[in-house]
Short mmCIF file of N, CA and C in Angstrom, two decimals:
data_model
loop_
_atom_site.label_atom_id
_atom_site.label_comp_id
_atom_site.label_asym_id
_atom_site.label_seq_id
_atom_site.Cartn_x
_atom_site.Cartn_y
_atom_site.Cartn_z
N UNK B 1327 -15.66 -79.46 -21.28
CA UNK B 1327 -14.55 -78.65 -21.52
C UNK B 1327 -13.71 -78.38 -20.31
N UNK B 1328 -12.23 -78.52 -19.97
CA UNK B 1328 -11.70 -77.95 -19.61
C UNK B 1328 -11.72 -76.27 -19.41
N UNK B 1329 -11.09 -76.02 -18.10
CA UNK B 1329 -11.18 -74.43 -17.77
C UNK B 1329 -9.97 -73.79 -19.18
N UNK B 1330 -9.03 -74.48 -19.20
CA UNK B 1330 -7.55 -74.56 -20.27
C UNK B 1330 -8.45 -74.69 -21.54
N UNK B 1331 -8.90 -75.27 -22.18
CA UNK B 1331 -9.87 -75.43 -23.10
C UNK B 1331 -10.31 -74.16 -23.78
N UNK B 1332 -9.87 -74.50 -25.33
CA UNK B 1332 -10.72 -72.84 -26.12
C UNK B 1332 -11.92 -73.67 -26.33
N UNK B 1333 -13.05 -73.36 -26.21
CA UNK B 1333 -14.59 -73.38 -26.93
C UNK B 1333 -14.64 -73.15 -27.98
N UNK B 1334 -15.49 -74.14 -28.68
CA UNK B 1334 -15.70 -73.72 -30.25
C UNK B 1334 -16.67 -72.80 -30.14
N UNK B 1335 -17.41 -72.14 -29.42
CA UNK B 1335 -18.26 -71.16 -29.85
C UNK B 1335 -18.41 -69.83 -28.79
N UNK B 1336 -18.43 -68.29 -28.68
CA UNK B 1336 -18.73 -67.67 -27.62
C UNK B 1336 -19.50 -67.42 -27.76
N UNK B 1337 -20.64 -67.34 -26.46
CA UNK B 1337 -21.86 -66.43 -26.42
C UNK B 1337 -22.27 -65.21 -26.00
N UNK B 1338 -22.50 -64.44 -26.37
CA UNK B 1338 -22.86 -63.02 -25.70
C UNK B 1338 -24.68 -63.10 -26.04
N UNK B 1339 -24.72 -62.91 -24.40
CA UNK B 1339 -26.21 -62.32 -23.86
C UNK B 1339 -26.10 -61.23 -23.31
N UNK B 1340 -27.15 -59.91 -23.46
CA UNK B 1340 -27.58 -59.31 -23.00
C UNK B 1340 -28.85 -58.75 -22.28
N UNK B 1341 -29.26 -58.87 -20.68
CA UNK B 1341 -30.86 -59.20 -20.71
C UNK B 1341 -31.07 -58.02 -20.15
N UNK B 1342 -31.49 -57.10 -20.80
CA UNK B 1342 -32.01 -55.46 -20.13
C UNK B 1342 -33.24 -55.78 -19.69
N UNK B 1343 -33.56 -54.27 -19.31
CA UNK B 1343 -34.92 -54.09 -19.00
C UNK B 1343 -36.12 -54.35 -19.62
N UNK B 1344 -35.96 -54.50 -21.02
CA UNK B 1344 -37.05 -54.91 -21.82
C UNK B 1344 -36.80 -55.79 -22.53
N UNK B 1345 -35.69 -56.63 -22.98
CA UNK B 1345 -34.97 -57.15 -23.86
C UNK B 1345 -34.10 -58.11 -23.85
N UNK B 1346 -34.14 -59.43 -24.32
CA UNK B 1346 -32.42 -60.24 -24.10
C UNK B 1346 -32.51 -60.37 -25.60
N UNK B 1347 -30.54 -60.14 -25.86
CA UNK B 1347 -29.87 -60.31 -27.08
C UNK B 1347 -29.28 -61.30 -27.09
N UNK B 1348 -29.16 -62.09 -27.94
CA UNK B 1348 -27.90 -63.35 -27.89
C UNK B 1348 -27.59 -63.48 -29.22
N UNK B 1349 -26.10 -63.20 -29.01
CA UNK B 1349 -25.36 -63.48 -30.15
C UNK B 1349 -24.25 -64.87 -30.21
N UNK B 1350 -24.00 -65.57 -31.04
CA UNK B 1350 -22.97 -66.88 -30.67
C UNK B 1350 -22.25 -66.66 -32.25
N UNK B 1351 -20.95 -66.86 -31.63
CA UNK B 1351 -19.62 -66.83 -32.71
C UNK B 1351 -18.70 -67.56 -32.74
N UNK B 1352 -18.36 -68.35 -33.68
CA UNK B 1352 -17.14 -69.13 -33.68
C UNK B 1352 -16.02 -68.33 -33.34
N UNK B 1353 -15.63 -69.17 -32.30
CA UNK B 1353 -14.19 -68.58 -31.25
C UNK B 1353 -13.13 -68.35 -32.24
N UNK B 1354 -12.45 -69.70 -33.17
CA UNK B 1354 -11.41 -69.29 -33.56
C UNK B 1354 -11.87 -68.42 -34.92
N UNK B 1355 -12.80 -67.78 -35.27
CA UNK B 1355 -13.34 -67.03 -37.16
C UNK B 1355 -13.85 -65.26 -36.31
N UNK B 1356 -14.62 -65.71 -35.56
CA UNK B 1356 -15.50 -64.44 -34.89
C UNK B 1356 -16.53 -64.44 -35.72
N UNK B 1357 -16.69 -65.44 -36.54
CA UNK B 1357 -17.92 -65.80 -37.58
C UNK B 1357 -18.96 -65.72 -36.59
N UNK B 1358 -19.98 -64.85 -36.83
CA UNK B 1358 -21.54 -64.91 -36.19
C UNK B 1358 -22.17 -66.19 -36.97
N UNK B 1359 -22.51 -67.38 -35.76
CA UNK B 1359 -23.57 -68.18 -36.59
C UNK B 1359 -25.00 -68.13 -35.89
N UNK B 1360 -25.15 -67.29 -35.16
CA UNK B 1360 -26.41 -67.13 -34.96
C UNK B 1360 -26.47 -65.68 -33.87
N UNK B 1361 -28.02 -65.19 -34.18
CA UNK B 1361 -28.10 -64.13 -33.10
C UNK B 1361 -29.89 -63.52 -32.85
N UNK B 1362 -29.99 -63.38 -32.12
CA UNK B 1362 -31.77 -62.80 -32.05
C UNK B 1362 -32.05 -61.57 -31.06
N UNK B 1363 -32.68 -60.88 -31.13
CA UNK B 1363 -33.30 -59.79 -30.04
C UNK B 1363 -34.62 -60.35 -30.12
N UNK B 1364 -35.34 -60.23 -28.68
CA UNK B 1364 -36.49 -60.70 -28.65
C UNK B 1364 -36.85 -59.96 -27.20
N UNK B 1365 -37.76 -58.99 -27.46
CA UNK B 1365 -38.78 -58.08 -26.04
C UNK B 1365 -39.13 -59.23 -25.15
N UNK B 1366 -39.10 -59.22 -23.71
CA UNK B 1366 -39.42 -60.37 -22.87
C UNK B 1366 -40.71 -59.78 -22.12
N UNK B 1367 -40.81 -58.92 -22.09
CA UNK B 1367 -42.37 -58.34 -21.51
C UNK B 1367 -42.76 -58.69 -20.11
N UNK B 1368 -41.62 -58.96 -19.70
CA UNK B 1368 -41.85 -58.51 -17.88
C UNK B 1368 -40.92 -59.88 -17.55
N UNK B 1369 -40.40 -60.95 -18.31
CA UNK B 1369 -40.35 -62.70 -18.47
C UNK B 1369 -39.04 -62.77 -18.57
N UNK B 1370 -37.90 -61.58 -18.26
CA UNK B 1370 -36.55 -61.95 -18.91
C UNK B 1370 -36.25 -63.70 -18.52
N UNK B 1371 -36.01 -63.91 -17.42
CA UNK B 1371 -35.77 -65.48 -17.23
C UNK B 1371 -36.53 -66.72 -18.70
N UNK B 1372 -37.59 -66.55 -19.01
CA UNK B 1372 -38.35 -67.88 -19.72
C UNK B 1372 -37.89 -66.99 -21.13
N UNK B 1373 -37.72 -65.82 -20.74
CA UNK B 1373 -36.71 -65.41 -22.69
C UNK B 1373 -36.21 -66.11 -22.96
N UNK B 1374 -34.86 -65.90 -21.88
CA UNK B 1374 -33.70 -66.19 -21.98
C UNK B 1374 -33.92 -67.94 -22.33
N UNK B 1375 -34.56 -68.31 -21.78
CA UNK B 1375 -34.17 -70.04 -21.90
C UNK B 1375 -34.94 -70.22 -23.22
N UNK B 1376 -35.83 -69.73 -23.63
CA UNK B 1376 -36.36 -69.71 -25.18
C UNK B 1376 -35.36 -69.19 -25.91
N UNK B 1377 -34.70 -68.35 -25.99
CA UNK B 1377 -33.64 -67.79 -26.89
C UNK B 1377 -32.66 -68.95 -26.93
N UNK B 1378 -32.18 -69.55 -25.46
CA UNK B 1378 -31.13 -70.81 -25.54
C UNK B 1378 -31.58 -71.87 -26.56
N UNK B 1379 -32.99 -72.09 -26.15
CA UNK B 1379 -33.08 -73.50 -26.57
C UNK B 1379 -33.33 -72.89 -27.61
N UNK B 1380 -33.51 -72.20 -28.36
CA UNK B 1380 -33.50 -72.09 -30.04
C UNK B 1380 -32.54 -72.03 -30.74
N UNK B 1381 -31.29 -71.38 -29.76
CA UNK B 1381 -29.58 -71.45 -30.13
C UNK B 1381 -29.62 -72.62 -30.32
N UNK B 1382 -29.48 -73.42 -29.43
CA UNK B 1382 -29.11 -75.08 -29.39
C UNK B 1382 -30.04 -76.18 -30.61
N UNK B 1383 -31.09 -75.68 -30.75
CA UNK B 1383 -31.81 -76.12 -31.88
C UNK B 1383 -31.22 -75.96 -33.57
N UNK B 1384 -31.44 -74.60 -33.30
CA UNK B 1384 -30.52 -74.02 -34.83
C UNK B 1384 -29.08 -74.60 -35.20
N UNK B 1385 -27.97 -74.69 -34.33
CA UNK B 1385 -26.87 -74.97 -34.46
C UNK B 1385 -26.68 -75.70 -33.95
N UNK B 1386 -25.42 -75.96 -33.63
CA UNK B 1386 -24.44 -76.87 -33.09
C UNK B 1386 -23.69 -76.83 -31.23
N UNK B 1387 -24.06 -75.34 -31.24
CA UNK B 1387 -24.32 -74.79 -30.04
C UNK B 1387 -24.30 -75.52 -28.65
N UNK B 1388 -23.65 -76.11 -27.98
CA UNK B 1388 -24.09 -77.05 -26.80
C UNK B 1388 -23.41 -76.68 -25.47
N UNK B 1389 -23.51 -77.29 -24.77
CA UNK B 1389 -23.25 -77.04 -23.25
C UNK B 1389 -21.61 -77.48 -23.45
N UNK B 1390 -20.85 -78.49 -23.75
CA UNK B 1390 -19.42 -78.64 -23.68
C UNK B 1390 -18.88 -78.08 -24.84
N UNK B 1391 -19.73 -76.91 -25.51
CA UNK B 1391 -18.72 -76.61 -26.63
C UNK B 1391 -18.54 -75.13 -26.71
N UNK B 1392 -19.54 -74.76 -25.70
CA UNK B 1392 -19.12 -73.31 -25.63
C UNK B 1392 -19.31 -72.36 -24.43
N UNK B 1393 -18.89 -71.07 -24.25
CA UNK B 1393 -18.68 -70.39 -23.59
C UNK B 1393 -19.46 -69.21 -23.19
N UNK B 1394 -20.50 -69.18 -22.22
CA UNK B 1394 -21.20 -67.80 -22.28
C UNK B 1394 -20.62 -66.41 -21.21
N UNK B 1395 -21.07 -65.29 -21.89
CA UNK B 1395 -21.10 -64.43 -20.83
C UNK B 1395 -22.15 -63.49 -21.15
N UNK B 1396 -22.53 -62.68 -20.35
CA UNK B 1396 -24.29 -62.11 -19.83
C UNK B 1396 -23.43 -61.03 -19.24
N UNK B 1397 -24.63 -60.08 -19.45
CA UNK B 1397 -24.45 -58.64 -18.82
C UNK B 1397 -26.45 -58.20 -18.72
N UNK B 1398 -26.30 -57.02 -18.40
CA UNK B 1398 -27.53 -56.30 -18.04
C UNK B 1398 -28.19 -56.41 -17.51
N UNK B 1399 -29.44 -56.15 -16.94
CA UNK B 1399 -30.40 -55.33 -15.48
C UNK B 1399 -30.36 -56.92 -14.83
N UNK B 1400 -31.13 -58.04 -15.83
CA UNK B 1400 -31.29 -58.68 -15.30
C UNK B 1400 -29.98 -59.97 -15.32
N UNK B 1401 -28.80 -59.80 -15.65
CA UNK B 1401 -27.93 -60.45 -16.28
C UNK B 1401 -27.10 -61.50 -15.19
N UNK B 1402 -26.63 -60.79 -14.12
CA UNK B 1402 -26.21 -61.27 -13.36
C UNK B 1402 -26.90 -62.65 -12.74
N UNK B 1403 -28.09 -62.47 -11.97
CA UNK B 1403 -28.75 -63.53 -11.36
C UNK B 1403 -28.48 -64.60 -12.49
N UNK B 1404 -29.51 -64.12 -13.65
CA UNK B 1404 -29.79 -65.42 -14.87
C UNK B 1404 -28.26 -66.32 -15.31
N UNK B 1405 -27.23 -65.26 -15.33
CA UNK B 1405 -26.08 -65.98 -15.25
C UNK B 1405 -25.58 -66.80 -14.91
N UNK B 1406 -25.65 -66.87 -13.34
CA UNK B 1406 -25.48 -67.69 -12.74
C UNK B 1406 -26.41 -69.11 -12.75
N UNK B 1407 -27.29 -68.72 -13.24
CA UNK B 1407 -28.24 -70.40 -13.22
C UNK B 1407 -28.04 -70.85 -14.45
N UNK B 1408 -27.29 -70.44 -15.63
CA UNK B 1408 -26.67 -71.38 -16.83
C UNK B 1408 -25.28 -71.03 -17.07
N UNK B 1409 -24.71 -71.17 -15.66
CA UNK B 1409 -23.06 -71.04 -16.32
C UNK B 1409 -22.68 -70.29 -16.75
N UNK B 1410 -23.21 -69.06 -16.84
CA UNK B 1410 -22.86 -67.83 -18.27
C UNK B 1410 -21.99 -67.05 -17.02
N UNK B 1411 -20.54 -66.50 -17.69
CA UNK B 1411 -19.93 -65.49 -16.66
C UNK B 1411 -20.43 -64.04 -16.72
N UNK B 1412 -20.48 -63.83 -15.56
CA UNK B 1412 -21.62 -62.12 -15.43
C UNK B 1412 -20.44 -61.05 -15.72
N UNK B 1413 -20.74 -60.18 -16.93
CA UNK B 1413 -19.78 -59.04 -17.22
C UNK B 1413 -20.50 -57.73 -17.41
N UNK B 1414 -19.55 -56.89 -16.47
CA UNK B 1414 -20.44 -55.01 -16.19
C UNK B 1414 -20.54 -54.53 -17.64
N UNK B 1415 -21.65 -54.05 -17.87
CA UNK B 1415 -21.87 -53.27 -19.14
C UNK B 1415 -20.56 -52.60 -20.04
N UNK B 1416 -20.09 -52.02 -19.15
CA UNK B 1416 -19.30 -51.15 -19.67
C UNK B 1416 -18.12 -51.45 -20.40
N UNK B 1417 -17.53 -52.92 -18.92
CA UNK B 1417 -16.37 -53.59 -19.21
C UNK B 1417 -16.53 -54.38 -20.76
N UNK B 1418 -17.94 -54.82 -21.03
CA UNK B 1418 -18.41 -55.98 -21.99
C UNK B 1418 -17.76 -54.92 -23.43
N UNK B 1419 -18.05 -53.88 -23.06
CA UNK B 1419 -18.18 -52.86 -24.58
C UNK B 1419 -16.37 -52.91 -25.05
N UNK B 1420 -15.81 -52.79 -23.82
CA UNK B 1420 -14.07 -52.48 -24.11
C UNK B 1420 -13.67 -53.51 -25.36
N UNK B 1421 -13.48 -54.33 -25.44
CA UNK B 1421 -12.66 -55.24 -26.85
C UNK B 1421 -13.72 -54.44 -27.79
N UNK B 1422 -14.91 -53.61 -27.85
CA UNK B 1422 -14.97 -53.18 -29.40
C UNK B 1422 -14.10 -51.78 -29.48
N UNK B 1423 -13.42 -51.10 -28.72
CA UNK B 1423 -12.82 -49.94 -28.77
C UNK B 1423 -11.06 -50.46 -29.24
N UNK B 1424 -10.55 -52.16 -29.23
CA UNK B 1424 -9.96 -52.01 -29.65
C UNK B 1424 -9.67 -52.97 -30.95
N UNK B 1425 -10.77 -53.08 -31.46
CA UNK B 1425 -11.01 -53.53 -33.12
C UNK B 1425 -11.55 -55.00 -33.36
N UNK B 1426 -12.40 -55.28 -32.06
CA UNK B 1426 -13.21 -56.69 -32.06
C UNK B 1426 -14.78 -56.15 -33.00
N UNK B 1427 -15.33 -57.38 -33.36
CA UNK B 1427 -16.48 -56.76 -33.71
C UNK B 1427 -17.26 -56.67 -32.98
N UNK B 1428 -18.45 -55.58 -33.27
CA UNK B 1428 -19.82 -55.23 -32.75
C UNK B 1428 -20.90 -55.58 -33.10
N UNK B 1429 -21.53 -56.19 -32.27
CA UNK B 1429 -22.64 -56.26 -33.49
C UNK B 1429 -23.84 -55.66 -32.68
N UNK B 1430 -25.10 -55.39 -33.78
CA UNK B 1430 -26.02 -54.44 -33.85
C UNK B 1430 -27.11 -55.45 -33.56
N UNK B 1431 -27.67 -56.24 -32.17
CA UNK B 1431 -29.30 -56.97 -32.30
C UNK B 1431 -30.07 -55.83 -32.62
N UNK B 1432 -30.46 -54.39 -32.68
CA UNK B 1432 -31.59 -53.69 -32.78
C UNK B 1432 -31.42 -52.64 -31.41
N UNK B 1433 -32.67 -52.26 -31.03
CA UNK B 1433 -32.91 -51.42 -30.03
C UNK B 1433 -32.77 -51.63 -28.59
#
């Protein structure tokens, strides 16, 4: 996928101090196609890999048709490893104030 191409899916990832949250949207419609919340039990990288593996198995989201954004306490380092763009948490919430859908994935 070229940098200018619009990906079919957008993936939002939050890797916090206790849990990994992932949501995948169709970029053209903002329709949620997959989401999950899992406690990572002090193994955020392992849990993120599990979540992304499940996302690919459950949907047609794949490396060539998606763009990922990551936030959270462990997000920056893990984002680099998976090719996701790191976004500061407060900035990640800004689109919600402009009418974009917000997704509640749990505690």
